[in-house]
Amino acid sequence: MPAKRIIPCLDVKDGRVVKGVSFENLRDAGDPVELAARYSNEGADEIAYLDISASVENRRTLLQIVERTADVIGIPFSVGGGVVDVKSFRDLLLAGADKVVINTAAVRSPHIIADAAAQFGSQCVVVAIDSRRTPRGFRVHTHGGTVPTELCPVSWAQEAVRLGAGEILLTSMDTDGWSKGYDIELTALVADSVDVPVIASGGAGALEHFRAVFERTRAEAALAASVFHYGVFTIGQVKRYLAAEGIEVRLGE
Amino acid sequence: MILVYDYGIGNLRSISSALERVGGRVRVGTGPDALHEADKVVFPGVGSFSAAMRALSDPVVIHALLECRKRHVPFLGICLGMQIMFESSEESPGVTGLGWFSGTALRLRAGTVPHMGWSRVYPAGETPIVNSPTYFYFAHSYCLLDAPGVPAAGVCEHGTRFVAAIRLRNIWGVQFHPEKSGYAGARLLEEFVRC
C-alpha cells in the first residue's frame, strides 16, 4: 500500500482563495498558488482546488491558476468544480492539472467518466460523491449537496469505477463542517466496495480524526480544508502524529 | 538542450517546468529534426501506450532515435515513457514498443488499481536510482514485473514487486513521476540534467 496521503483543499473563487487564512509569511494569503506552494513545502502529498466561481468568464482565471501551479508545484494537484463535460477535462489537463474531479455532471451523464478515462486515462479521473443520510439510507446529493438523488453512494461509486474512475473523493455532508471526525461508517462502506483509492472528506477537526479514518477504513487519503486554513495544526503536525501512531506517511522533506 | 518529446497528447507543462527548476534548458518538440538537435531526450508519462507509439513509430523518427543512441544522448523515460522502451504492453495489445529492452508491461494485480500515491522505491542493481528507500509519486495501472535485458535500478511493491527504475548507462527509465515527487523527484531530475 502506498503511504497515506494528506490533501489540503483550497476553495477558489474568481481566482482567489476563499475561507479565512491565518498564515504568516505569505505575501498574499489569497493567492491559491502561493498557498499551494506553502502546503507543498509543509509536506502535503497532493493539493486539491475546488473552483466555486459562478461564471464562465472566471474559468479563464482558473486555468491561469492551474498553469501557474503546474509551473511551481512539484507535487500532484487536482481541480474540481464546474467540470461539465470532456472538454472541461481536456482544458484543465492541458493547463497542467494532474487530475480532474467531476461530481454533478457525472451523475447526470455517467458516460463522461468513460469518455474521459478512455481519452486521458483513469488515473486523472476523480469522481466526487457527496453523501447524506436520509430515512432510507445514504443518498448521493448533487449541485454542491443541495439536490438529493435516489443513488446510493456505494452503488454509485462502484458504477463510477466500472466506467473508469481512478479515484473516489467521498464527502460526508453529515460530518462536513462539524470538526468531529470523518464519517467512518460511510467511508468504510464505500472503501470496502471499490478497488480504487478512496479519499475521505468532511469532518476533520483533530489529529486523532486522521488516525481513526486510516485505522478503521481502507481510505488511502484524507482531505481537509479549515483545520489547515485556520492553522489549527499544520500538515507536518498531522503527518508526524500519524507516523508516531504507526501509520505509514511520507515524511522527511 | 533537453527535448521533451511531444506525442501530441496531454500536458507537458509539469515536466518541462520541473526540468527548468533544476537548471535544464527545455524544448518541447517532436520529429526527427528536434531529435537531431537534442542533447538529452525525455519521454514524458502522459497518454496511452498506443498513442505514444503512434507518435514514435514513423521510420524517420525511429531512425533519428537510433542516431541519438549512437551519439550517446541520455534518455529519460517517465512512467509510460519508460514502458515504451520495452516491446509491448497489455494496455495496447498488438502495438509494438521501441523494443530497446525485452519485456512487456502488464496490468498491475493489486488490491487497488491504479496505483496512485507515494510509495517507497528501494535501490537495486549496480547503479541504483536512489541510495536509500525513498518516496516517489506513482500513478499507473501497468508496470514491468521484470526487465531481463536491462538492470533494474530501483524496485517498488504494490500488490506485487515491480520495476520502479531502470538504468543502462545513459538510458534511464522511471515508473514514478519525478516531476510530481517533491524534493526527491527534483533531485533525480537535477542528476539527469547534469549527467
GROMACS .gro file of C-alpha atoms in nm:
model
  448
    1MET     CA    1   0.000   0.000   0.000
    2PRO     CA    2   0.125   0.349  -0.071
    3ALA     CA    3   0.172   0.591   0.219
    4LYS     CA    4  -0.150   0.750   0.343
    5ARG     CA    5  -0.196   1.089   0.178
    6ILE     CA    6  -0.291   1.417   0.341
    7ILE     CA    7  -0.459   1.655   0.096
    8PRO     CA    8  -0.539   2.019   0.176
    9CYS     CA    9  -0.830   2.154  -0.025
   10LEU     CA   10  -0.845   2.515  -0.139
   11ASP     CA   11  -1.179   2.669  -0.231
   12VAL     CA   12  -1.109   2.910  -0.514
   13LYS     CA   13  -1.349   3.182  -0.621
   14ASP     CA   14  -1.274   3.422  -0.905
   15GLY     CA   15  -0.906   3.337  -0.879
   16ARG     CA   16  -0.875   3.388  -0.504
   17VAL     CA   17  -0.877   3.150  -0.210
   18VAL     CA   18  -1.188   3.194  -0.002
   19LYS     CA   19  -1.221   3.098   0.363
   20GLY     CA   20  -1.002   3.275   0.612
   21VAL     CA   21  -0.636   3.203   0.610
   22SER     CA   22  -0.421   3.269   0.910
   23PHE     CA   23  -0.077   3.209   0.770
   24GLU     CA   24   0.207   3.437   0.839
   25ASN     CA   25   0.487   3.490   0.594
   26LEU     CA   26   0.262   3.484   0.295
   27ARG     CA   27   0.282   3.789   0.081
   28ASP     CA   28  -0.070   3.728  -0.032
   29ALA     CA   29  -0.277   3.473   0.156
   30GLY     CA   30  -0.549   3.492  -0.104
   31ASP     CA   31  -0.334   3.366  -0.389
   32PRO     CA   32  -0.407   2.997  -0.439
   33VAL     CA   33  -0.069   2.923  -0.596
   34GLU     CA   34   0.123   3.079  -0.310
   35LEU     CA   35  -0.085   2.888  -0.056
   36ALA     CA   36  -0.046   2.563  -0.252
   37ALA     CA   37   0.330   2.612  -0.253
   38ARG     CA   38   0.323   2.670   0.119
   39TYR     CA   39   0.127   2.348   0.177
   40SER     CA   40   0.358   2.159  -0.055
   41ASN     CA   41   0.661   2.276   0.144
   42GLU     CA   42   0.489   2.168   0.467
   43GLY     CA   43   0.462   1.813   0.336
   44ALA     CA   44   0.122   1.797   0.165
   45ASP     CA   45   0.105   1.489  -0.054
   46GLU     CA   46  -0.128   1.649  -0.303
   47ILE     CA   47  -0.328   1.969  -0.345
   48ALA     CA   48  -0.696   1.993  -0.432
   49TYR     CA   49  -0.855   2.303  -0.584
   50LEU     CA   50  -1.230   2.340  -0.577
   51ASP     CA   51  -1.347   2.618  -0.806
   52ILE     CA   52  -1.664   2.776  -0.675
   53SER     CA   53  -1.677   3.063  -0.923
   54ALA     CA   54  -2.020   3.120  -1.063
   55SER     CA   55  -1.940   3.250  -1.408
   56VAL     CA   56  -1.793   3.115  -1.725
   57GLU     CA   57  -1.561   3.417  -1.763
   58ASN     CA   58  -1.383   3.317  -1.446
   59ARG     CA   59  -1.296   2.982  -1.599
   60ARG     CA   60  -1.009   3.152  -1.778
   61THR     CA   61  -0.885   3.281  -1.443
   62LEU     CA   62  -0.896   2.927  -1.306
   63LEU     CA   63  -0.699   2.791  -1.599
   64GLN     CA   64  -0.431   3.054  -1.540
   65ILE     CA   65  -0.407   2.943  -1.179
   66VAL     CA   66  -0.372   2.583  -1.293
   67GLU     CA   67  -0.093   2.683  -1.532
   68ARG     CA   68   0.093   2.877  -1.263
   69THR     CA   69   0.051   2.589  -1.021
   70ALA     CA   70   0.199   2.341  -1.269
   71ASP     CA   71   0.495   2.577  -1.309
   72VAL     CA   72   0.583   2.598  -0.942
   73ILE     CA   73   0.441   2.297  -0.753
   74GLY     CA   74   0.631   1.970  -0.761
   75ILE     CA   75   0.350   1.750  -0.626
   76PRO     CA   76   0.024   1.634  -0.785
   77PHE     CA   77  -0.282   1.854  -0.781
   78SER     CA   78  -0.644   1.801  -0.872
   79VAL     CA   79  -0.903   2.052  -0.984
   80GLY     CA   80  -1.278   2.029  -0.943
   81GLY     CA   81  -1.584   2.247  -0.967
   82GLY     CA   82  -1.760   2.337  -1.288
   83VAL     CA   83  -1.646   2.025  -1.471
   84VAL     CA   84  -1.936   1.965  -1.706
   85ASP     CA   85  -1.801   1.766  -1.998
   86VAL     CA   86  -1.495   1.604  -2.154
   87LYS     CA   87  -1.381   1.943  -2.279
   88SER     CA   88  -1.356   2.062  -1.918
   89PHE     CA   89  -1.122   1.769  -1.856
   90ARG     CA   90  -0.911   1.850  -2.158
   91ASP     CA   91  -0.882   2.220  -2.073
   92LEU     CA   92  -0.771   2.153  -1.715
   93LEU     CA   93  -0.533   1.870  -1.803
   94LEU     CA   94  -0.372   2.070  -2.083
   95ALA     CA   95  -0.328   2.361  -1.841
   96GLY     CA   96  -0.131   2.124  -1.619
   97ALA     CA   97  -0.372   1.964  -1.370
   98ASP     CA   98  -0.287   1.606  -1.281
   99LYS     CA   99  -0.643   1.502  -1.201
  100VAL     CA  100  -0.987   1.642  -1.267
  101VAL     CA  101  -1.271   1.600  -1.021
  102ILE     CA  102  -1.622   1.556  -1.156
  103ASN     CA  103  -1.936   1.543  -0.945
  104THR     CA  104  -2.282   1.658  -1.056
  105ALA     CA  105  -2.219   1.619  -1.429
  106ALA     CA  106  -2.110   1.258  -1.376
  107VAL     CA  107  -2.440   1.176  -1.205
  108ARG     CA  108  -2.633   1.341  -1.486
  109SER     CA  109  -2.421   1.194  -1.767
  110PRO     CA  110  -2.216   0.898  -1.644
  111HIS     CA  111  -2.069   0.842  -1.990
  112ILE     CA  112  -1.844   1.145  -1.930
  113ILE     CA  113  -1.649   0.926  -1.688
  114ALA     CA  114  -1.596   0.662  -1.954
  115ASP     CA  115  -1.512   0.913  -2.225
  116ALA     CA  116  -1.261   1.097  -2.006
  117ALA     CA  117  -1.099   0.775  -1.885
  118ALA     CA  118  -1.066   0.648  -2.242
  119GLN     CA  119  -0.907   0.971  -2.361
  120PHE     CA  120  -0.689   1.068  -2.068
  121GLY     CA  121  -0.654   0.754  -1.853
  122SER     CA  122  -0.829   0.654  -1.531
  123GLN     CA  123  -0.552   0.799  -1.317
  124CYS     CA  124  -0.671   1.152  -1.388
  125VAL     CA  125  -1.044   1.091  -1.343
  126VAL     CA  126  -1.165   1.151  -0.989
  127VAL     CA  127  -1.535   1.112  -0.918
  128ALA     CA  128  -1.655   1.314  -0.619
  129ILE     CA  129  -1.951   1.183  -0.427
  130ASP     CA  130  -2.140   1.393  -0.172
  131SER     CA  131  -2.343   1.170   0.056
  132ARG     CA  132  -2.601   1.243   0.322
  133ARG     CA  133  -2.801   1.017   0.550
  134THR     CA  134  -3.175   1.001   0.477
  135PRO     CA  135  -3.450   0.790   0.633
  136ARG     CA  136  -3.388   0.542   0.353
  137GLY     CA  137  -3.013   0.526   0.399
  138PHE     CA  138  -2.717   0.711   0.247
  139ARG     CA  139  -2.807   0.906  -0.065
  140VAL     CA  140  -2.588   1.088  -0.317
  141HIS     CA  141  -2.653   1.462  -0.337
  142THR     CA  142  -2.555   1.682  -0.630
  143HIS     CA  143  -2.523   2.054  -0.704
  144GLY     CA  144  -2.300   2.120  -0.409
  145GLY     CA  145  -2.510   1.898  -0.187
  146THR     CA  146  -2.836   2.080  -0.247
  147VAL     CA  147  -3.015   1.827  -0.468
  148PRO     CA  148  -3.088   1.478  -0.334
  149THR     CA  149  -3.086   1.181  -0.570
  150GLU     CA  150  -3.200   0.823  -0.531
  151LEU     CA  151  -2.844   0.695  -0.581
  152CYS     CA  152  -2.678   0.501  -0.302
  153PRO     CA  153  -2.314   0.614  -0.265
  154VAL     CA  154  -2.185   0.255  -0.260
  155SER     CA  155  -2.351   0.150  -0.584
  156TRP     CA  156  -2.273   0.485  -0.748
  157ALA     CA  157  -1.907   0.451  -0.651
  158GLN     CA  158  -1.900   0.101  -0.798
  159GLU     CA  159  -2.064   0.220  -1.118
  160ALA     CA  160  -1.821   0.513  -1.145
  161VAL     CA  161  -1.525   0.276  -1.108
  162ARG     CA  162  -1.673   0.037  -1.364
  163LEU     CA  163  -1.693   0.331  -1.605
  164GLY     CA  164  -1.330   0.422  -1.545
  165ALA     CA  165  -1.295   0.644  -1.239
  166GLY     CA  166  -0.946   0.611  -1.095
  167GLU     CA  167  -1.028   0.755  -0.756
  168ILE     CA  168  -1.332   0.837  -0.543
  169LEU     CA  169  -1.344   1.160  -0.341
  170LEU     CA  170  -1.607   1.084  -0.079
  171THR     CA  171  -1.754   1.369   0.124
  172SER     CA  172  -1.996   1.307   0.406
  173MET     CA  173  -2.234   1.601   0.433
  174ASP     CA  174  -2.332   1.469   0.775
  175THR     CA  175  -1.986   1.524   0.920
  176ASP     CA  176  -1.862   1.807   0.697
  177GLY     CA  177  -1.818   2.133   0.884
  178TRP     CA  178  -1.863   1.985   1.233
  179SER     CA  179  -1.494   1.915   1.306
  180LYS     CA  180  -1.594   1.598   1.492
  181GLY     CA  181  -1.422   1.346   1.273
  182TYR     CA  182  -1.459   1.178   0.938
  183ASP     CA  183  -1.766   0.966   0.865
  184ILE     CA  184  -1.618   0.627   0.947
  185GLU     CA  185  -1.930   0.428   0.865
  186LEU     CA  186  -1.976   0.579   0.520
  187THR     CA  187  -1.605   0.578   0.434
  188ALA     CA  188  -1.563   0.214   0.537
  189LEU     CA  189  -1.869   0.111   0.334
  190VAL     CA  190  -1.750   0.277   0.016
  191ALA     CA  191  -1.380   0.198   0.052
  192ASP     CA  192  -1.462  -0.170   0.106
  193SER     CA  193  -1.673  -0.184  -0.206
  194VAL     CA  194  -1.436  -0.043  -0.470
  195ASP     CA  195  -1.082  -0.131  -0.578
  196VAL     CA  196  -0.961   0.222  -0.649
  197PRO     CA  197  -0.829   0.463  -0.386
  198VAL     CA  198  -1.089   0.645  -0.176
  199ILE     CA  199  -1.022   0.994  -0.039
  200ALA     CA  200  -1.215   1.063   0.280
  201SER     CA  201  -1.350   1.415   0.322
  202GLY     CA  202  -1.556   1.606   0.573
  203GLY     CA  203  -1.519   1.643   0.947
  204ALA     CA  204  -1.150   1.668   1.029
  205GLY     CA  205  -1.104   1.874   1.343
  206ALA     CA  206  -0.840   1.698   1.548
  207LEU     CA  207  -0.530   1.488   1.490
  208GLU     CA  208  -0.697   1.168   1.608
  209HIS     CA  209  -0.961   1.206   1.337
  210PHE     CA  210  -0.695   1.133   1.076
  211ARG     CA  211  -0.578   0.827   1.267
  212ALA     CA  212  -0.934   0.699   1.302
  213VAL     CA  213  -1.016   0.720   0.934
  214PHE     CA  214  -0.696   0.541   0.836
  215GLU     CA  215  -0.717   0.274   1.105
  216ARG     CA  216  -1.086   0.199   1.070
  217THR     CA  217  -1.138   0.228   0.695
  218ARG     CA  218  -0.947   0.146   0.378
  219ALA     CA  219  -0.931   0.512   0.273
  220GLU     CA  220  -0.591   0.592   0.123
  221ALA     CA  221  -0.612   0.967   0.165
  222ALA     CA  222  -0.776   1.225   0.386
  223LEU     CA  223  -0.877   1.569   0.262
  224ALA     CA  224  -0.919   1.866   0.491
  225ALA     CA  225  -0.964   2.238   0.450
  226SER     CA  226  -1.044   2.450   0.752
  227VAL     CA  227  -0.806   2.287   1.001
  228PHE     CA  228  -0.519   2.381   0.775
  229HIS     CA  229  -0.650   2.718   0.660
  230TYR     CA  230  -0.722   2.833   1.013
  231GLY     CA  231  -0.395   2.696   1.140
  232VAL     CA  232  -0.548   2.452   1.392
  233PHE     CA  233  -0.248   2.239   1.308
  234THR     CA  234  -0.008   2.207   1.019
  235ILE     CA  235   0.020   1.928   0.767
  236GLY     CA  236   0.359   1.846   0.917
  237GLN     CA  237   0.199   1.800   1.258
  238VAL     CA  238  -0.063   1.564   1.117
  239LYS     CA  239   0.198   1.353   0.944
  240ARG     CA  240   0.435   1.337   1.238
  241TYR     CA  241   0.143   1.240   1.460
  242LEU     CA  242   0.035   0.964   1.222
  243ALA     CA  243   0.390   0.833   1.189
  244ALA     CA  244   0.420   0.818   1.568
  245GLU     CA  245   0.093   0.621   1.575
  246GLY     CA  246   0.241   0.367   1.335
  247ILE     CA  247   0.059   0.479   1.021
  248GLU     CA  248   0.274   0.497   0.710
  249VAL     CA  249   0.306   0.852   0.580
  250ARG     CA  250   0.568   1.027   0.370
  251LEU     CA  251   0.797   1.227   0.597
  252GLY     CA  252   1.134   1.389   0.580
  253GLU     CA  253   1.140   1.651   0.310
  254MET     CA  254   1.902   2.143  -2.477
  255ILE     CA  255   1.664   1.883  -2.335
  256LEU     CA  256   1.395   1.769  -2.573
  257VAL     CA  257   1.069   1.679  -2.403
  258TYR     CA  258   0.914   1.465  -2.671
  259ASP     CA  259   0.559   1.566  -2.755
  260TYR     CA  260   0.340   1.270  -2.853
  261GLY     CA  261   0.069   1.522  -2.932
  262ILE     CA  262  -0.139   1.433  -2.626
  263GLY     CA  263  -0.157   1.551  -2.270
  264ASN     CA  264   0.020   1.828  -2.087
  265LEU     CA  265   0.397   1.863  -2.081
  266ARG     CA  266   0.399   2.170  -1.862
  267SER     CA  267   0.472   1.995  -1.533
  268ILE     CA  268   0.771   1.801  -1.661
  269SER     CA  269   0.910   2.097  -1.857
  270SER     CA  270   0.879   2.330  -1.557
  271ALA     CA  271   1.029   2.070  -1.324
  272LEU     CA  272   1.335   2.034  -1.550
  273GLU     CA  273   1.371   2.410  -1.576
  274ARG     CA  274   1.350   2.449  -1.198
  275VAL     CA  275   1.664   2.235  -1.166
  276GLY     CA  276   1.853   2.423  -1.435
  277GLY     CA  277   1.756   2.239  -1.752
  278ARG     CA  278   1.710   2.418  -2.083
  279VAL     CA  279   1.397   2.263  -2.224
  280ARG     CA  280   1.232   2.247  -2.560
  281VAL     CA  281   0.905   2.067  -2.622
  282GLY     CA  282   0.911   1.920  -2.968
  283THR     CA  283   0.855   1.630  -3.198
  284GLY     CA  284   1.000   1.469  -3.509
  285PRO     CA  285   1.346   1.386  -3.644
  286ASP     CA  286   1.482   1.741  -3.658
  287ALA     CA  287   1.408   1.802  -3.292
  288LEU     CA  288   1.581   1.474  -3.207
  289HIS     CA  289   1.890   1.561  -3.414
  290GLU     CA  290   1.931   1.884  -3.219
  291ALA     CA  291   1.872   1.732  -2.876
  292ASP     CA  292   2.143   1.687  -2.614
  293LYS     CA  293   1.904   1.487  -2.399
  294VAL     CA  294   1.561   1.337  -2.458
  295VAL     CA  295   1.272   1.291  -2.216
  296PHE     CA  296   0.980   1.062  -2.296
  297PRO     CA  297   0.705   1.205  -2.076
  298GLY     CA  298   0.448   0.998  -1.890
  299VAL     CA  299   0.127   1.115  -2.049
  300GLY     CA  300  -0.124   0.933  -2.265
  301SER     CA  301  -0.153   0.569  -2.360
  302PHE     CA  302   0.099   0.320  -2.495
  303SER     CA  303  -0.065   0.316  -2.837
  304ALA     CA  304  -0.090   0.695  -2.859
  305ALA     CA  305   0.277   0.740  -2.770
  306MET     CA  306   0.388   0.476  -3.019
  307ARG     CA  307   0.174   0.633  -3.290
  308ALA     CA  308   0.389   0.943  -3.247
  309LEU     CA  309   0.716   0.748  -3.247
  310SER     CA  310   0.672   0.465  -3.495
  311ASP     CA  311   0.735   0.670  -3.810
  312PRO     CA  312   1.050   0.520  -3.967
  313VAL     CA  313   1.226   0.858  -3.982
  314VAL     CA  314   1.164   0.906  -3.609
  315ILE     CA  315   1.284   0.555  -3.530
  316HIS     CA  316   1.597   0.627  -3.732
  317ALA     CA  317   1.654   0.959  -3.553
  318LEU     CA  318   1.617   0.784  -3.218
  319LEU     CA  319   1.883   0.530  -3.319
  320GLU     CA  320   2.110   0.817  -3.422
  321CYS     CA  321   2.059   0.971  -3.077
  322ARG     CA  322   2.154   0.644  -2.916
  323LYS     CA  323   2.468   0.623  -3.132
  324ARG     CA  324   2.558   0.974  -3.011
  325HIS     CA  325   2.503   0.850  -2.653
  326VAL     CA  326   2.233   1.109  -2.594
  327PRO     CA  327   2.091   1.049  -2.246
  328PHE     CA  328   1.726   0.939  -2.238
  329LEU     CA  329   1.481   0.959  -1.951
  330GLY     CA  330   1.152   0.773  -1.984
  331ILE     CA  331   0.886   0.857  -1.729
  332CYS     CA  332   0.603   0.614  -1.646
  333LEU     CA  333   0.456   0.529  -1.987
  334GLY     CA  334   0.772   0.687  -2.132
  335MET     CA  335   0.973   0.406  -1.973
  336GLN     CA  336   0.728   0.135  -2.078
  337ILE     CA  337   0.757   0.225  -2.448
  338MET     CA  338   1.129   0.142  -2.432
  339PHE     CA  339   1.016  -0.219  -2.398
  340GLU     CA  340   0.849  -0.449  -2.650
  341SER     CA  341   0.480  -0.419  -2.575
  342SER     CA  342   0.211  -0.352  -2.316
  343GLU     CA  343  -0.109  -0.521  -2.209
  344GLU     CA  344  -0.258  -0.171  -2.229
  345SER     CA  345  -0.242  -0.176  -2.610
  346PRO     CA  346  -0.233  -0.533  -2.741
  347GLY     CA  347  -0.078  -0.563  -3.084
  348VAL     CA  348   0.110  -0.233  -3.061
  349THR     CA  349   0.487  -0.265  -3.084
  350GLY     CA  350   0.703  -0.062  -2.848
  351LEU     CA  351   1.050   0.070  -2.926
  352GLY     CA  352   1.189  -0.267  -2.819
  353TRP     CA  353   1.515  -0.133  -2.678
  354PHE     CA  354   1.473  -0.383  -2.398
  355SER     CA  355   1.287  -0.712  -2.384
  356GLY     CA  356   0.977  -0.725  -2.171
  357THR     CA  357   0.606  -0.645  -2.164
  358ALA     CA  358   0.424  -0.402  -1.938
  359LEU     CA  359   0.146  -0.589  -1.759
  360ARG     CA  360  -0.163  -0.468  -1.578
  361LEU     CA  361  -0.099  -0.437  -1.206
  362ARG     CA  362  -0.258  -0.708  -0.997
  363ALA     CA  363  -0.317  -0.544  -0.662
  364GLY     CA  364  -0.592  -0.456  -0.418
  365THR     CA  365  -0.619  -0.106  -0.563
  366VAL     CA  366  -0.554  -0.017  -0.926
  367PRO     CA  367  -0.447   0.241  -1.038
  368HIS     CA  368  -0.153   0.250  -0.801
  369MET     CA  369  -0.180   0.615  -0.700
  370GLY     CA  370   0.022   0.781  -0.435
  371TRP     CA  371   0.359   0.787  -0.268
  372SER     CA  372   0.545   0.458  -0.240
  373ARG     CA  373   0.897   0.375  -0.139
  374VAL     CA  374   1.146   0.295  -0.411
  375TYR     CA  375   1.423   0.065  -0.297
  376PRO     CA  376   1.768   0.082  -0.453
  377ALA     CA  377   1.862  -0.204  -0.685
  378GLY     CA  378   2.149  -0.306  -0.910
  379GLU     CA  379   2.491  -0.154  -0.951
  380THR     CA  380   2.375   0.197  -1.044
  381PRO     CA  381   2.075   0.242  -0.814
  382ILE     CA  382   1.844   0.535  -0.879
  383VAL     CA  383   1.841   0.615  -0.505
  384ASN     CA  384   2.084   0.536  -0.227
  385SER     CA  385   1.822   0.453   0.031
  386PRO     CA  386   1.446   0.381   0.026
  387THR     CA  387   1.279   0.699  -0.097
  388TYR     CA  388   0.918   0.802  -0.156
  389PHE     CA  389   0.818   0.887  -0.510
  390TYR     CA  390   0.476   0.960  -0.658
  391PHE     CA  391   0.317   0.690  -0.873
  392ALA     CA  392   0.004   0.700  -1.090
  393HIS     CA  393  -0.016   0.392  -1.311
  394SER     CA  394  -0.211   0.078  -1.392
  395TYR     CA  395   0.062  -0.103  -1.588
  396CYS     CA  396   0.413  -0.199  -1.490
  397LEU     CA  397   0.717  -0.408  -1.574
  398LEU     CA  398   0.734  -0.706  -1.340
  399ASP     CA  399   1.085  -0.774  -1.452
  400ALA     CA  400   1.318  -0.646  -1.718
  401PRO     CA  401   1.554  -0.926  -1.814
  402GLY     CA  402   1.753  -0.720  -2.063
  403VAL     CA  403   1.824  -0.413  -1.854
  404PRO     CA  404   1.937  -0.368  -1.495
  405ALA     CA  405   1.668  -0.260  -1.250
  406ALA     CA  406   1.793   0.050  -1.068
  407GLY     CA  407   1.501   0.062  -0.827
  408VAL     CA  408   1.215  -0.162  -0.724
  409CYS     CA  409   0.879  -0.094  -0.564
  410GLU     CA  410   0.592  -0.301  -0.435
  411HIS     CA  411   0.220  -0.261  -0.490
  412GLY     CA  412   0.043  -0.595  -0.469
  413THR     CA  413   0.350  -0.733  -0.634
  414ARG     CA  414   0.710  -0.628  -0.672
  415PHE     CA  415   0.775  -0.434  -0.991
  416VAL     CA  416   1.047  -0.240  -1.167
  417ALA     CA  417   1.044   0.120  -1.042
  418ALA     CA  418   1.352   0.233  -1.233
  419ILE     CA  419   1.598   0.109  -1.493
  420ARG     CA  420   1.936   0.246  -1.585
  421LEU     CA  421   2.163   0.125  -1.860
  422ARG     CA  422   2.446   0.371  -1.896
  423ASN     CA  423   2.277   0.687  -2.029
  424ILE     CA  424   1.929   0.538  -2.063
  425TRP     CA  425   1.713   0.599  -1.760
  426GLY     CA  426   1.358   0.494  -1.703
  427VAL     CA  427   1.134   0.550  -1.402
  428GLN     CA  428   0.785   0.418  -1.338
  429PHE     CA  429   0.709   0.703  -1.099
  430HIS     CA  430   0.671   1.073  -1.176
  431PRO     CA  431   0.981   1.264  -1.063
  432GLU     CA  432   0.815   1.590  -1.170
  433LYS     CA  433   0.546   1.521  -0.908
  434SER     CA  434   0.767   1.374  -0.638
  435GLY     CA  435   0.864   1.685  -0.448
  436TYR     CA  436   1.222   1.723  -0.336
  437ALA     CA  437   1.324   1.364  -0.411
  438GLY     CA  438   1.197   1.395  -0.765
  439ALA     CA  439   1.370   1.728  -0.819
  440ARG     CA  440   1.699   1.580  -0.705
  441LEU     CA  441   1.666   1.296  -0.953
  442LEU     CA  442   1.582   1.534  -1.238
  443GLU     CA  443   1.877   1.751  -1.141
  444GLU     CA  444   2.102   1.447  -1.167
  445PHE     CA  445   1.967   1.378  -1.515
  446VAL     CA  446   2.007   1.742  -1.620
  447ARG     CA  447   2.370   1.730  -1.510
  448CYS     CA  448   2.462   1.386  -1.645
   0.00000   0.00000   0.00000
